[in-house]
Short mmCIF file of C-alpha atoms and ligand atoms in Angstrom, two decimals:
data_model
loop_
_atom_site.label_atom_id
_atom_site.label_comp_id
_atom_site.label_asym_id
_atom_site.label_seq_id
_atom_site.Cartn_x
_atom_site.Cartn_y
_atom_site.Cartn_z
CA MET A 1 0.07 0.19 -0.14
CA THR A 2 1.00 3.76 -0.59
CA THR A 3 1.98 5.93 2.19
CA ALA A 4 0.16 8.67 1.01
CA PRO A 5 -3.00 9.52 3.05
CA PRO A 6 -6.05 7.53 1.67
CA PHE A 7 -8.20 10.81 2.10
CA SER A 8 -7.06 14.73 3.00
CA LYS A 9 -10.13 15.08 5.59
CA VAL A 10 -12.77 12.74 6.59
CA LEU A 11 -15.75 13.62 8.93
CA VAL A 12 -16.52 11.39 11.78
CA ALA A 13 -20.36 10.76 11.92
CA ASN A 14 -20.32 9.64 15.64
CA ARG A 15 -19.28 10.17 19.22
CA GLY A 16 -17.91 8.70 22.35
CA GLU A 17 -15.07 6.10 21.97
CA ILE A 18 -15.45 4.82 18.65
CA ALA A 19 -15.40 8.59 17.06
CA VAL A 20 -11.98 8.83 19.27
CA ARG A 21 -10.82 5.48 17.90
CA VAL A 22 -11.54 6.44 14.36
CA ILE A 23 -10.08 10.13 14.75
CA ARG A 24 -6.64 8.44 16.20
CA ALA A 25 -6.58 6.24 13.10
CA CYS A 26 -6.97 8.87 10.70
CA ARG A 27 -4.41 11.22 12.48
CA GLU A 28 -2.12 8.10 12.28
CA LEU A 29 -2.62 8.18 8.35
CA GLY A 30 -2.07 11.74 7.78
CA VAL A 31 -5.74 12.25 7.53
CA ARG A 32 -7.26 15.65 8.69
CA THR A 33 -10.59 15.05 10.87
CA VAL A 34 -13.86 16.67 11.15
CA ALA A 35 -15.78 15.76 14.52
CA VAL A 36 -19.29 16.14 14.80
CA TYR A 37 -21.05 17.01 18.24
CA SER A 38 -24.69 17.83 19.86
CA GLU A 39 -24.91 20.44 22.57
CA ALA A 40 -24.71 17.54 25.12
CA ASP A 41 -20.99 16.57 24.11
CA ARG A 42 -19.52 20.09 23.59
CA HIS A 43 -16.73 19.07 26.08
CA SER A 44 -16.48 15.47 24.96
CA PRO A 45 -12.86 14.13 24.12
CA HIS A 46 -13.60 13.44 20.52
CA VAL A 47 -14.36 17.12 19.66
CA LEU A 48 -11.10 18.24 21.51
CA LEU A 49 -9.14 15.43 19.75
CA ALA A 50 -10.20 16.57 15.96
CA ASP A 51 -8.71 18.87 13.82
CA GLU A 52 -12.06 20.57 13.43
CA ALA A 53 -15.53 20.15 14.85
CA VAL A 54 -19.28 21.36 13.85
CA CYS A 55 -22.15 21.63 16.36
CA LEU A 56 -25.02 19.59 14.78
CA GLY A 57 -27.78 21.08 17.25
CA PRO A 58 -29.46 19.75 20.69
CA ALA A 59 -28.86 16.50 22.19
CA GLU A 60 -31.63 14.97 20.97
CA PRO A 61 -30.04 12.26 18.40
CA GLU A 62 -32.66 12.97 15.87
CA ALA A 63 -31.64 16.57 15.92
CA SER A 64 -27.89 15.45 15.79
CA TYR A 65 -26.27 12.19 15.42
CA LEU A 66 -29.26 10.75 13.46
CA ASN A 67 -29.85 13.94 11.17
CA ILE A 68 -28.59 12.87 7.83
CA GLY A 69 -29.02 16.61 6.56
CA ARG A 70 -27.01 17.99 9.13
CA LEU A 71 -24.48 15.69 8.85
CA VAL A 72 -24.14 15.72 4.90
CA ASP A 73 -23.95 19.86 5.21
CA ALA A 74 -21.39 19.27 7.78
CA ALA A 75 -19.34 17.52 5.86
CA CYS A 76 -19.63 19.43 2.60
CA GLY A 77 -19.28 22.46 4.60
CA ALA A 78 -16.00 21.43 6.06
CA GLY A 79 -14.60 20.31 2.76
CA ALA A 80 -14.59 16.58 4.23
CA GLU A 81 -13.78 13.98 1.22
CA ALA A 82 -15.32 11.06 3.15
CA VAL A 83 -17.68 10.13 6.12
CA HIS A 84 -17.01 7.47 8.62
CA PRO A 85 -19.90 6.41 10.24
CA GLY A 86 -18.53 4.59 13.37
CA TYR A 87 -21.12 1.82 14.70
CA GLY A 88 -24.73 2.38 15.78
CA PHE A 89 -26.24 5.63 14.82
CA LEU A 90 -26.61 5.74 10.97
CA ALA A 91 -24.00 3.26 10.28
CA GLU A 92 -26.19 0.73 8.87
CA ASN A 93 -28.49 3.22 7.41
CA PRO A 94 -28.77 2.77 3.48
CA GLU A 95 -30.27 6.37 3.29
CA PHE A 96 -27.21 8.07 5.06
CA ALA A 97 -25.00 5.93 2.75
CA ARG A 98 -26.61 7.15 -0.35
CA ALA A 99 -27.12 10.67 0.85
CA CYS A 100 -23.23 10.75 1.20
CA GLU A 101 -22.83 9.13 -2.17
CA GLU A 102 -25.18 11.46 -3.88
CA ALA A 103 -23.24 14.55 -2.22
CA GLY A 104 -19.95 13.22 -3.42
CA LEU A 105 -18.90 12.21 -0.21
CA VAL A 106 -16.86 8.72 0.24
CA PHE A 107 -19.00 6.52 2.71
CA VAL A 108 -16.40 4.44 4.83
CA GLY A 109 -18.52 1.35 4.41
CA PRO A 110 -20.28 -0.80 1.76
CA PRO A 111 -22.24 1.16 -1.00
CA SER A 112 -25.61 1.84 0.10
CA HIS A 113 -27.64 -1.43 -1.72
CA VAL A 114 -25.34 -3.82 -0.26
CA ILE A 115 -26.12 -2.26 3.38
CA ALA A 116 -29.98 -2.42 2.32
CA ALA A 117 -29.75 -6.08 1.00
CA LEU A 118 -27.96 -7.11 4.18
CA GLY A 119 -29.47 -5.15 6.65
CA ASP A 120 -33.10 -6.94 5.82
CA LYS A 121 -32.65 -9.81 7.93
CA ASP A 122 -35.17 -11.81 5.58
CA ARG A 123 -33.24 -10.98 2.49
CA ALA A 124 -30.02 -11.78 4.28
CA ARG A 125 -31.10 -15.12 5.37
CA ARG A 126 -32.48 -16.14 1.74
CA LEU A 127 -29.09 -15.20 0.45
CA ALA A 128 -27.46 -17.65 2.72
CA GLU A 129 -30.05 -20.22 2.02
CA ARG A 130 -29.19 -19.92 -1.71
CA LEU A 131 -25.43 -20.39 -0.80
CA GLY A 132 -26.14 -23.55 0.86
CA ILE A 133 -25.03 -21.74 4.49
CA PRO A 134 -27.38 -23.22 7.15
CA THR A 135 -29.80 -20.88 8.84
CA VAL A 136 -31.81 -20.99 11.98
CA PRO A 137 -35.11 -22.84 11.11
CA GLY A 138 -37.48 -19.98 10.84
CA HIS A 139 -40.25 -18.19 9.02
CA PRO A 140 -39.97 -14.97 7.01
CA ALA A 141 -41.65 -11.59 8.07
CA ALA A 142 -45.70 -12.53 7.63
CA ASP A 143 -49.10 -11.63 8.68
CA ASP A 144 -49.87 -12.71 12.36
CA ASP A 145 -52.05 -16.19 11.35
CA THR A 146 -49.02 -17.15 9.17
CA LEU A 147 -46.48 -16.66 11.88
CA GLU A 148 -48.59 -18.26 14.52
CA ARG A 149 -49.18 -21.46 12.17
CA ALA A 150 -45.20 -21.28 11.64
CA ALA A 151 -44.51 -21.15 15.31
CA ARG A 152 -46.67 -23.99 16.12
CA ALA A 153 -45.13 -26.00 13.22
CA LEU A 154 -41.40 -25.11 14.68
CA GLY A 155 -42.20 -25.94 18.17
CA PHE A 156 -41.75 -23.64 21.11
CA PRO A 157 -39.61 -21.66 22.11
CA VAL A 158 -39.41 -19.26 18.99
CA VAL A 159 -37.90 -15.75 19.05
CA LEU A 160 -39.49 -12.65 17.27
CA LYS A 161 -36.96 -10.11 15.60
CA ALA A 162 -37.45 -7.17 13.61
CA ALA A 163 -36.96 -7.74 10.14
CA ALA A 164 -35.37 -4.42 9.42
CA GLY A 165 -33.93 -4.34 12.68
CA GLY A 166 -30.72 -4.63 15.17
CA GLY A 167 -29.58 -3.71 18.19
CA GLY A 168 -32.29 -6.28 19.92
CA ARG A 169 -35.15 -4.01 19.31
CA GLY A 170 -38.44 -5.69 19.23
CA MET A 171 -37.10 -9.22 20.03
CA ARG A 172 -38.86 -11.32 22.19
CA VAL A 173 -38.52 -14.91 22.87
CA VAL A 174 -42.03 -17.13 23.39
CA THR A 175 -42.08 -20.17 25.38
CA GLY A 176 -45.44 -21.45 24.50
CA PRO A 177 -48.50 -20.91 22.14
CA GLU A 178 -50.46 -19.14 25.08
CA ARG A 179 -49.08 -15.90 25.17
CA PHE A 180 -47.96 -15.94 21.09
CA ARG A 181 -50.39 -13.51 19.73
CA GLU A 182 -50.08 -11.07 22.49
CA THR A 183 -46.24 -11.07 22.49
CA LEU A 184 -46.29 -10.51 18.92
CA ALA A 185 -48.49 -7.45 18.75
CA SER A 186 -45.81 -5.72 21.31
CA ALA A 187 -42.84 -6.77 19.29
CA ARG A 188 -44.82 -5.29 16.15
CA ARG A 189 -45.59 -2.10 18.16
CA GLU A 190 -41.89 -1.67 19.48
CA VAL A 191 -40.37 -2.59 15.94
CA LYS A 192 -42.64 -0.01 14.26
CA ALA A 193 -41.75 2.52 16.70
CA ALA A 194 -37.96 1.88 16.11
CA PHE A 195 -37.79 1.17 12.40
CA GLY A 196 -41.09 2.62 10.97
CA ASP A 197 -42.06 -0.69 9.67
CA ASP A 198 -43.61 -3.36 11.91
CA ALA A 199 -42.26 -6.55 9.55
CA VAL A 200 -41.62 -9.27 12.22
CA LEU A 201 -40.07 -12.59 11.37
CA LEU A 202 -39.79 -15.52 13.53
CA GLU A 203 -36.95 -18.27 14.39
CA LYS A 204 -36.34 -21.42 16.54
CA TYR A 205 -35.13 -20.23 19.84
CA LEU A 206 -31.86 -22.34 19.92
CA ASP A 207 -31.05 -23.85 23.50
CA ARG A 208 -28.04 -21.93 24.97
CA PRO A 209 -25.86 -21.27 21.97
CA ARG A 210 -22.74 -19.74 21.46
CA HIS A 211 -22.52 -16.26 19.34
CA VAL A 212 -19.44 -16.64 17.08
CA GLU A 213 -19.18 -14.08 14.27
CA VAL A 214 -16.49 -14.05 11.25
CA GLN A 215 -14.75 -10.84 10.67
CA ILE A 216 -14.21 -9.96 6.90
CA VAL A 217 -12.60 -7.05 4.41
CA ALA A 218 -12.86 -6.51 1.04
CA ASP A 219 -12.03 -4.16 -1.58
CA ARG A 220 -13.39 -2.88 -4.63
CA TYR A 221 -11.50 -5.56 -7.10
CA GLY A 222 -13.16 -8.62 -5.74
CA THR A 223 -10.58 -9.40 -2.91
CA VAL A 224 -12.20 -10.49 0.28
CA VAL A 225 -10.63 -12.03 3.51
CA HIS A 226 -11.63 -13.17 6.53
CA LEU A 227 -9.89 -12.46 9.86
CA GLY A 228 -11.07 -15.15 12.36
CA GLU A 229 -13.64 -15.06 14.28
CA ARG A 230 -14.85 -13.26 17.70
CA ASP A 231 -16.72 -15.09 20.44
CA CYS A 232 -19.27 -12.92 21.83
CA SER A 233 -21.56 -15.22 23.83
CA VAL A 234 -21.11 -13.42 27.02
CA GLN A 235 -24.38 -11.32 26.48
CA ARG A 236 -27.15 -9.70 28.52
CA ARG A 237 -30.67 -9.78 27.25
CA HIS A 238 -29.06 -10.77 23.94
CA GLN A 239 -26.53 -7.64 23.98
CA LYS A 240 -22.82 -8.54 24.19
CA ILE A 241 -20.84 -7.65 27.15
CA VAL A 242 -17.71 -9.51 26.57
CA GLU A 243 -15.94 -10.61 23.72
CA GLU A 244 -12.92 -12.65 22.56
CA SER A 245 -10.83 -14.07 19.92
CA PRO A 246 -10.35 -16.99 19.14
CA SER A 247 -13.46 -18.63 20.31
CA PRO A 248 -12.75 -21.19 22.81
CA ALA A 249 -15.53 -23.50 21.01
CA VAL A 250 -13.62 -22.99 17.53
CA ASP A 251 -11.05 -25.62 16.26
CA PRO A 252 -8.93 -24.72 13.04
CA HIS A 253 -11.57 -26.91 11.22
CA LEU A 254 -14.41 -25.46 12.02
CA ARG A 255 -12.70 -21.89 11.84
CA ARG A 256 -12.00 -22.52 8.08
CA ARG A 257 -15.41 -23.62 7.28
CA LEU A 258 -17.12 -20.52 9.38
CA GLY A 259 -14.61 -18.40 7.03
CA GLU A 260 -15.57 -20.15 3.99
CA ALA A 261 -19.07 -19.39 4.74
CA ALA A 262 -18.70 -16.08 5.43
CA LEU A 263 -16.34 -15.25 2.10
CA ARG A 264 -19.25 -16.90 -0.06
CA LEU A 265 -21.98 -14.60 1.29
CA ALA A 266 -19.69 -11.26 1.40
CA ARG A 267 -18.74 -12.05 -2.49
CA GLU A 268 -22.31 -12.93 -3.22
CA ALA A 269 -23.65 -9.89 -1.93
CA GLY A 270 -20.93 -7.63 -3.47
CA TYR A 271 -19.14 -6.54 -0.25
CA VAL A 272 -17.00 -3.89 -0.09
CA ASN A 273 -15.08 -2.62 3.44
CA ALA A 274 -15.17 -4.21 6.71
CA GLY A 275 -18.00 -6.22 8.10
CA THR A 276 -19.36 -9.17 9.94
CA VAL A 277 -21.10 -12.26 9.50
CA GLU A 278 -22.91 -13.51 12.35
CA PHE A 279 -23.35 -17.16 13.35
CA LEU A 280 -24.84 -19.27 16.41
CA LEU A 281 -23.41 -22.45 17.36
CA ASP A 282 -25.34 -25.31 18.83
CA ARG A 283 -24.14 -27.43 21.36
CA GLU A 284 -23.54 -30.10 18.86
CA GLY A 285 -20.85 -27.67 17.29
CA ARG A 286 -23.36 -27.10 14.05
CA PHE A 287 -23.56 -23.52 13.20
CA TYR A 288 -26.25 -21.46 11.49
CA PHE A 289 -25.74 -17.91 9.99
CA LEU A 290 -27.94 -15.33 11.96
CA GLU A 291 -27.16 -11.74 9.99
CA ALA A 292 -24.31 -9.77 8.67
CA ASN A 293 -23.38 -6.25 10.22
CA THR A 294 -22.33 -3.79 7.55
CA ARG A 295 -19.77 -2.15 9.77
CA LEU A 296 -17.53 -1.91 12.19
CA GLN A 297 -18.42 -3.82 15.38
CA VAL A 298 -17.75 -2.63 19.11
CA GLU A 299 -15.68 -5.61 19.42
CA HIS A 300 -13.18 -5.02 16.42
CA PRO A 301 -10.19 -4.48 18.74
CA VAL A 302 -10.21 -8.27 19.80
CA THR A 303 -9.33 -9.17 16.14
CA GLU A 304 -7.00 -6.21 15.51
CA LEU A 305 -4.84 -7.70 18.72
CA VAL A 306 -4.80 -11.51 17.69
CA ALA A 307 -4.71 -10.58 13.90
CA GLY A 308 -2.20 -7.66 13.86
CA VAL A 309 -4.04 -5.58 11.74
CA ASP A 310 -5.60 -2.27 12.26
CA LEU A 311 -9.38 -2.41 10.53
CA VAL A 312 -10.18 1.36 10.59
CA HIS A 313 -6.88 1.83 8.73
CA LEU A 314 -8.05 -1.29 6.31
CA GLN A 315 -11.48 0.35 6.09
CA LEU A 316 -9.90 4.05 5.28
CA GLN A 317 -7.40 2.37 2.58
CA VAL A 318 -10.43 0.35 0.75
CA ALA A 319 -12.90 3.26 0.93
CA ALA A 320 -10.16 5.12 -1.00
CA GLY A 321 -10.09 2.54 -3.66
CA ARG A 322 -7.02 1.14 -2.90
CA ARG A 323 -6.31 -2.60 -3.28
CA LEU A 324 -6.46 -4.82 0.07
CA SER A 325 -2.48 -5.78 0.50
CA LEU A 326 -3.47 -8.51 2.54
CA ARG A 327 -4.13 -12.01 1.13
CA GLN A 328 -5.77 -14.92 3.03
CA GLU A 329 -2.82 -16.94 3.30
CA ASP A 330 -1.11 -13.94 4.83
CA VAL A 331 -3.38 -13.86 8.07
CA VAL A 332 -2.13 -15.47 11.06
CA TRP A 333 -3.44 -15.27 14.50
CA ARG A 334 -1.25 -14.67 17.48
CA GLY A 335 -2.27 -15.33 21.18
CA HIS A 336 -5.75 -14.61 22.80
CA ALA A 337 -7.61 -11.39 23.15
CA VAL A 338 -10.46 -10.53 25.20
CA GLU A 339 -12.80 -7.38 25.73
CA ALA A 340 -15.12 -6.05 28.33
CA ARG A 341 -17.51 -3.09 27.55
CA VAL A 342 -17.93 -0.45 30.36
CA TYR A 343 -20.98 1.45 30.87
CA ALA A 344 -22.29 3.93 33.22
CA GLU A 345 -24.95 1.82 34.48
CA ASP A 346 -26.33 0.08 37.77
CA PRO A 347 -26.10 -3.56 37.84
CA GLU A 348 -28.30 -3.26 40.93
CA ARG A 349 -31.30 -1.62 39.58
CA GLY A 350 -31.61 -3.77 36.54
CA PHE A 351 -28.61 -2.32 34.40
CA ALA A 352 -30.54 1.29 34.21
CA PRO A 353 -28.29 3.77 32.75
CA SER A 354 -26.31 6.02 34.99
CA PRO A 355 -25.92 9.45 33.82
CA GLY A 356 -23.75 11.96 35.62
CA ARG A 357 -20.59 13.85 36.03
CA ILE A 358 -17.46 11.99 36.07
CA LEU A 359 -15.67 13.22 39.12
CA LEU A 360 -12.35 11.27 39.23
CA LEU A 361 -11.37 8.78 36.31
CA ARG A 362 -8.00 6.11 36.38
CA GLU A 363 -8.08 4.26 33.57
CA PRO A 364 -5.66 1.18 33.62
CA HIS A 365 -2.17 1.49 31.98
CA LEU A 366 -0.88 -2.38 32.04
CA PRO A 367 1.20 -4.57 30.04
CA GLY A 368 -0.90 -6.20 27.33
CA VAL A 369 -3.89 -3.95 27.91
CA ARG A 370 -5.75 -1.26 25.54
CA VAL A 371 -8.23 1.08 26.77
CA ASP A 372 -10.37 2.37 23.62
CA SER A 373 -12.01 5.22 25.86
CA GLY A 374 -14.37 7.98 24.89
CA VAL A 375 -14.74 9.97 28.17
CA GLN A 376 -12.65 12.04 30.50
CA GLU A 377 -12.36 13.55 34.03
CA GLY A 378 -15.19 16.44 34.73
CA GLN A 379 -17.26 15.09 31.81
CA GLU A 380 -21.05 14.99 32.08
CA VAL A 381 -22.16 11.57 30.60
CA PRO A 382 -25.01 12.56 28.79
CA VAL A 383 -28.56 10.98 29.45
CA HIS A 384 -29.40 10.83 25.48
CA TYR A 385 -26.96 8.25 24.18
CA ASP A 386 -25.94 4.45 24.53
CA PRO A 387 -24.05 4.43 28.02
CA ILE A 388 -20.98 2.99 26.91
CA LEU A 389 -17.79 4.61 28.55
CA SER A 390 -15.21 2.34 27.10
CA LYS A 391 -13.78 -0.96 26.24
CA VAL A 392 -10.95 -2.74 28.14
CA VAL A 393 -8.95 -5.33 26.03
CA ALA A 394 -6.33 -7.54 27.29
CA TRP A 395 -3.80 -9.57 25.08
CA ALA A 396 -1.76 -12.42 25.89
CA PRO A 397 -0.04 -15.33 24.19
CA ASP A 398 -2.65 -17.79 26.03
CA ARG A 399 -6.30 -17.03 27.23
CA PRO A 400 -5.66 -17.70 30.86
CA THR A 401 -2.88 -14.88 30.92
CA ALA A 402 -5.34 -12.87 28.46
CA VAL A 403 -8.42 -13.34 30.88
CA ALA A 404 -6.03 -12.52 34.20
CA ARG A 405 -4.52 -9.38 32.64
CA LEU A 406 -8.22 -7.80 32.13
CA ALA A 407 -9.33 -8.99 35.41
CA HIS A 408 -6.46 -6.98 36.74
CA ALA A 409 -7.30 -3.90 34.26
CA LEU A 410 -11.03 -3.78 35.80
CA GLN A 411 -9.53 -4.15 39.22
CA GLU A 412 -7.33 -1.20 38.57
CA TYR A 413 -10.19 1.06 36.84
CA VAL A 414 -10.89 3.86 38.65
CA LEU A 415 -14.29 5.64 37.91
CA LEU A 416 -16.32 7.87 40.65
CA GLY A 417 -19.34 9.65 39.74
CA PRO A 418 -22.26 7.79 37.66
CA ARG A 419 -22.28 4.04 38.50
CA THR A 420 -20.63 1.50 36.58
CA ASN A 421 -20.54 -1.85 35.49
CA LEU A 422 -16.83 -2.67 36.52
CA GLY A 423 -17.31 -4.58 39.55
CA PHE A 424 -19.95 -6.95 37.51
CA LEU A 425 -17.44 -7.27 34.61
CA LEU A 426 -14.74 -8.30 37.30
CA ASP A 427 -16.86 -11.10 39.02
CA LEU A 428 -18.09 -12.02 35.42
CA VAL A 429 -14.42 -12.90 33.73
CA THR A 430 -13.48 -14.43 37.18
CA HIS A 431 -16.15 -16.65 37.39
CA PRO A 432 -15.62 -20.58 36.81
CA ALA A 433 -17.49 -21.05 33.98
CA PHE A 434 -15.94 -18.20 31.97
CA LEU A 435 -12.51 -19.06 33.03
CA ALA A 436 -12.88 -22.66 31.75
CA GLY A 437 -14.49 -20.93 28.48
CA GLU A 438 -17.93 -22.79 28.93
CA VAL A 439 -20.20 -20.05 28.12
CA SER A 440 -23.53 -19.73 26.37
CA THR A 441 -25.55 -16.85 25.19
CA GLN A 442 -27.61 -17.55 28.69
CA PHE A 443 -24.43 -17.61 30.83
CA VAL A 444 -25.44 -14.00 32.64
CA GLU A 445 -29.07 -15.19 33.11
CA ASP A 446 -28.20 -18.25 34.33
CA GLN A 447 -25.47 -17.88 36.73
CA LEU A 448 -25.04 -14.12 37.39
CA ALA A 449 -28.88 -12.89 37.59
CA ALA A 450 -28.95 -12.24 41.23
CA TRP A 451 -25.71 -10.18 41.34
CA GLN A 452 -25.14 -7.81 43.76
CA ALA A 453 -22.10 -5.60 44.34
CA PRO A 454 -19.67 -6.35 47.35
CA ASP A 455 -19.29 -3.81 50.15
CA PRO A 456 -16.96 -1.03 49.03
CA PRO A 457 -13.42 -1.96 50.52
CA PRO A 458 -11.99 0.33 52.84
CA GLU A 459 -9.60 2.08 50.41
CA ALA A 460 -12.65 3.15 48.35
CA VAL A 461 -14.15 4.60 51.78
CA ALA A 462 -10.58 6.88 52.15
CA LEU A 463 -10.77 7.90 48.58
CA ALA A 464 -14.14 9.09 48.63
CA ALA A 465 -13.40 11.06 51.80
CA ALA A 466 -10.70 12.66 50.41
CA LEU A 467 -12.94 13.78 47.19
CA LEU A 468 -15.45 15.48 49.19
CA ALA A 469 -12.62 16.96 51.33
CA GLN A 470 -11.62 18.42 47.93
CA GLU A 471 -14.63 19.65 46.98
CA PRO A 472 -15.76 23.27 47.12
CA ARG A 473 -18.63 24.08 49.34
CA GLY A 474 -21.74 24.32 47.43
CA PRO A 475 -24.01 22.40 44.90
CA ALA A 476 -23.17 18.54 44.82
CA PRO A 477 -21.89 18.05 41.05
CA VAL A 478 -23.69 14.96 40.90
CA ALA A 479 -27.11 16.15 39.81
CA SER A 480 -29.29 14.91 42.53
CA ALA A 481 -31.92 16.87 44.68
CA ARG A 482 -30.79 14.92 47.72
CA ALA A 483 -27.76 16.15 50.23
CA PRO A 484 -24.17 15.07 48.73
CA ASP A 485 -23.88 11.70 49.85
CA PRO A 486 -20.36 9.92 49.93
CA TRP A 487 -21.51 6.34 49.52
CA GLU A 488 -23.55 7.41 46.57
CA ARG A 489 -20.49 9.08 44.53
CA LEU A 490 -18.40 5.80 45.55
CA ALA A 491 -20.77 3.26 44.24
CA GLY A 492 -19.15 3.54 40.79
CA ALA A 493 -15.85 2.85 41.95
CA ARG A 494 -14.34 -0.89 42.42
CA LEU A 495 -10.82 -0.75 43.58
CA PRO A 496 -8.44 -3.30 44.50
P1 ADP B 501 -29.64 -8.02 16.77
O1 ADP B 501 -29.39 -7.80 15.12
O2 ADP B 501 -31.07 -7.15 17.21
O3 ADP B 501 -28.74 -7.67 17.46
P2 ADP B 501 -29.46 -10.77 16.16
O4 ADP B 501 -30.35 -11.49 15.86
O5 ADP B 501 -27.87 -10.29 15.92
O6 ADP B 501 -30.38 -9.52 16.88
O7 ADP B 501 -29.36 -11.61 17.41
C1 ADP B 501 -28.98 -11.19 18.78
C2 ADP B 501 -28.76 -12.29 20.10
O8 ADP B 501 -29.81 -12.67 20.16
C3 ADP B 501 -27.66 -13.49 19.55
O9 ADP B 501 -26.37 -13.27 19.78
C4 ADP B 501 -28.19 -14.71 20.44
O10 ADP B 501 -27.73 -14.35 21.88
C5 ADP B 501 -29.69 -14.25 20.36
N1 ADP B 501 -30.37 -15.05 19.44
C6 ADP B 501 -30.81 -14.19 18.19
N2 ADP B 501 -31.39 -15.57 17.33
C7 ADP B 501 -31.57 -16.48 18.02
C8 ADP B 501 -31.91 -17.98 18.02
N3 ADP B 501 -32.59 -18.14 16.76
N4 ADP B 501 -32.00 -19.03 19.04
C9 ADP B 501 -31.30 -18.46 20.31
N5 ADP B 501 -30.72 -17.23 20.15
C10 ADP B 501 -30.73 -16.00 19.29
#
């Protein structure tokens, strides 16, 4: 690959850790960056880090990060050549990709028609079936009667999903025929509100599968490579929390078969740029195509660490029309990587988001540990967006050492202010089933449903006292009608 920057200037249409990650990658390649922000994010790290920043408008996502017109105007106004969408928000919205294409901006992702084809779960399933890739038994989107007949024929439990959807919106598991209609109606309502279309499809709900997904990268000239799998079985309510690569459940033979299936699908869809093909793996070791994600995943760092690539660099290179210099036979995997997602949320209150000001932040700096962070001390974590704060990723030559490094990093991580899931993550990655690599997508519900925070250790009490002593007299920095309460502020801290 040439060393000239792939673009002169890129607008990053996102916020938080992924915006920071993409801005840094651009900088490494000599590409100037334009950040965008809502009024709630004026003092966020991604805004401070970029070469330029454009305010999109008020905090509400529709007025800012989901506003296609304002984003395209910002990119054109700043003279950007390309737009990187990150993940979430508009990253998989074919209309956004099309709007960029029509404005003469390069969308760092696949062409809009590929996003549309793969983003529709029914169309993607049909494509997989046509290619002989196994899919979970199910039924495409249909009317209520047809879906009910299909559910009875498949046998319960079944899962209902938004055909157009993602992010778990509208997903419902139905265990028996009694509540099928009622659950379908509520799924349709949620799906309609989220995606403007109430199409719902049906699948057999597999018992305790693993979630295994394959990272692919493709250029415009028909070269597609896969970078191995990630295991994302550790989930809460079907949302990933901890991810690793390689999967403890995948041997070289299965890796080859999963990789071939992913490549076939990508080639047939005319895929360009980075993407992920997701599968479920049942307890007998059979795999089933689940869906394709046409963007960078939250969990992409674990692949980067074991495959020795920078996926954002590759995305920018192929978006600029360069050839992939990587060949399948060049891809080698080294060691093991594991990632945990750190959220401003309260595990003891049903993982409700916990916004507020970050009073103290000490992210871990340890050998073999990478922290992709989107926050800084003093910053307000807004209520309007996904409460992800950062990702802690550990690498080591072997899985036990990587997991031990991750646990150590979580212990060293200090955040006071919002509550966080740090203590929960630490108990999760030190749980015997996780250490043994024997988890399913039900692991959290099966083993950690009743999780409670341990009492704060004495060091945490001392730290909270010191913090309170430093604080100027006046209103509490945490937005609260109550009097300042040291325990309240402390609750996010999990000290060694
Ligand atoms: P979304 O696009 O909303 O994220 P997915 O189809 O990717 O939804 O599924 C998310 C998660 O839901 C999977 O990782 C898995 O844990 C669970 N899941 C989805 N479909 C099934 C199924 N047929 N059987 C069992 N679990 C499933």
